[in-house]
PDB file of C-alpha atoms and ligand atoms in Angstrom:
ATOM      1  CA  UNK A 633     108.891 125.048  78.839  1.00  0.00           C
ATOM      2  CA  UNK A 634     106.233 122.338  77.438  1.00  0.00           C
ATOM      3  CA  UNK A 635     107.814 123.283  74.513  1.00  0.00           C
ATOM      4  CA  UNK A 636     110.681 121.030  74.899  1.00  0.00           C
ATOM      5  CA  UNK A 637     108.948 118.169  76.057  1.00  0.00           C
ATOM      6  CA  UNK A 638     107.319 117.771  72.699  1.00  0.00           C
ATOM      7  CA  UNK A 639     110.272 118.542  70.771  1.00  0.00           C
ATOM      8  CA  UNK A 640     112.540 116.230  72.255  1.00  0.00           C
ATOM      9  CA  UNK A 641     109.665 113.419  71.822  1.00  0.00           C
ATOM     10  CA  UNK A 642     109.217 114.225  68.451  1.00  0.00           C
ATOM     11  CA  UNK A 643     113.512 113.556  67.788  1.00  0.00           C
ATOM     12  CA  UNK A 644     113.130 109.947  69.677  1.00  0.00           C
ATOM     13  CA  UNK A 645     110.346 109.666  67.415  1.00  0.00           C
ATOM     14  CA  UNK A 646     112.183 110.544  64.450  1.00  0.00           C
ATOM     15  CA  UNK A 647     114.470 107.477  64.553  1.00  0.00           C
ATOM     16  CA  UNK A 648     111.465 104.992  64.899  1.00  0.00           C
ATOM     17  CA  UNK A 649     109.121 106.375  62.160  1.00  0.00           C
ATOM     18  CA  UNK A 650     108.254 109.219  59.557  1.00  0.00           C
ATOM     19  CA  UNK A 651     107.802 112.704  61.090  1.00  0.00           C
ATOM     20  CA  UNK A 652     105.481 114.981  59.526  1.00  0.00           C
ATOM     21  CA  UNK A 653     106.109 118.155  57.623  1.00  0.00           C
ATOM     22  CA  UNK A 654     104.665 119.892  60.350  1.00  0.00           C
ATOM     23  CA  UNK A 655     106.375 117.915  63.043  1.00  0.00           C
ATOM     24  CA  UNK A 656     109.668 118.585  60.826  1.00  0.00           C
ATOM     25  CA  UNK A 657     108.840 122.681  61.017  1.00  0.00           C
ATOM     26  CA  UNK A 658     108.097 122.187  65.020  1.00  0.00           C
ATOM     27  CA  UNK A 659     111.622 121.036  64.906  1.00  0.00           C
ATOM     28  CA  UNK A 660     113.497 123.299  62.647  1.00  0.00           C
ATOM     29  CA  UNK A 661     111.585 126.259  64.404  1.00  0.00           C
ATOM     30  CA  UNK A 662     112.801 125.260  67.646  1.00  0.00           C
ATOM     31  CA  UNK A 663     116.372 123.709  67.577  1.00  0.00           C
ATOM     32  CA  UNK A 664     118.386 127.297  66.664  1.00  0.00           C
ATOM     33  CA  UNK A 665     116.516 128.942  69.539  1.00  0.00           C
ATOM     34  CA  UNK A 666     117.257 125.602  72.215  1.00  0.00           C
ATOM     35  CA  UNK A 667     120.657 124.332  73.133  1.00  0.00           C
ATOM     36  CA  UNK A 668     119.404 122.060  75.015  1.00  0.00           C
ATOM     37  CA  UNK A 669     116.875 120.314  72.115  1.00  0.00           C
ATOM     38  CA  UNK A 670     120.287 120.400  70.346  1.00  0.00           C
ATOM     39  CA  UNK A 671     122.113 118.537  72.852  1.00  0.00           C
ATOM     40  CA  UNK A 672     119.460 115.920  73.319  1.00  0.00           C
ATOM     41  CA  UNK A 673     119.752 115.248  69.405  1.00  0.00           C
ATOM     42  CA  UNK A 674     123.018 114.845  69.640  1.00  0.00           C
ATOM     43  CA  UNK A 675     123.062 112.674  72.595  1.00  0.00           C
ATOM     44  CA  UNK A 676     120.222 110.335  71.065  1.00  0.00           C
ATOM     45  CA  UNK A 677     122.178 110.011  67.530  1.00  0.00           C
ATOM     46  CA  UNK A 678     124.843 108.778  69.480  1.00  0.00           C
ATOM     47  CA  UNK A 679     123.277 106.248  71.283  1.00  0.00           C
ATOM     48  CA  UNK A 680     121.818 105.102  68.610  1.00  0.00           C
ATOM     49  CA  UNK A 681     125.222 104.731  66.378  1.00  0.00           C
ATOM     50  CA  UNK A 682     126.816 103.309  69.446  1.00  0.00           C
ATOM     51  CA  UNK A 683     124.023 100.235  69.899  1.00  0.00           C
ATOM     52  CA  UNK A 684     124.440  99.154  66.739  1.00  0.00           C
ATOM     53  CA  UNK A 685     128.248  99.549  66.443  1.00  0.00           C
ATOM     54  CA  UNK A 686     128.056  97.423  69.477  1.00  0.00           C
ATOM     55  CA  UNK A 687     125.498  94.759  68.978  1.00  0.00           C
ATOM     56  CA  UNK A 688     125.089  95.019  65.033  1.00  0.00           C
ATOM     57  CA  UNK A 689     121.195  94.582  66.349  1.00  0.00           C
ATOM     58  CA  UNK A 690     117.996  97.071  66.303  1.00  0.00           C
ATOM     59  CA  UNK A 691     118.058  97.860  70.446  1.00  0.00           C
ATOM     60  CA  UNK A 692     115.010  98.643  70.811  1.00  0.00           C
ATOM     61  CA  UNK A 693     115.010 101.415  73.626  1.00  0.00           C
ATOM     62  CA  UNK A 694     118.222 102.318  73.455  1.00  0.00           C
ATOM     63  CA  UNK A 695     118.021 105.780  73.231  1.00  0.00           C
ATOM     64  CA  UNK A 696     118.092 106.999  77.101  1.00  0.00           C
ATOM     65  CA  UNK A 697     118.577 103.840  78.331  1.00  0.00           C
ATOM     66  CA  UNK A 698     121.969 104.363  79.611  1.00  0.00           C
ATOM     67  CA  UNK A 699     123.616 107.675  80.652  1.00  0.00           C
TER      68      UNK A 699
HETATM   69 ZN1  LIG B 820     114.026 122.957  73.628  1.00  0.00          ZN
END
């Protein structure tokens, strides 16, 4: 499943720059059919709310840095 690898690049992606429309549609295609795309969304959004919460500071990296 390639397939995922590129997806879940494309999320980490998301929170560091623009995606475009077709990296948006890759996306929306792909999530319903993937729990575990879902998941790794989730997880990363997390992270990412919990870094800042902690450090009020842009960590870059954080996403996957910890489990
Ligand atoms: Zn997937």
């Amino acid at each position: 499943m390639g397939k995922c690898k590129h997806i879940t690049r494309l999320l980490s992606d998301a929170l560091d720059r623009r995606l475009t429309t077709s990296e948006w549609v890759a996306i929306r295609l792909h999530l319903p059919t993937c729990s575990g795309c879902r998941n790794y969304r989730k997880q990363i959004r997390l992270l990412r709310v919990a870094a800042r919460a902690a450090s009020g500071i842009e960590v870059p990296g954080a996403a996957g840095a910890d489990e």
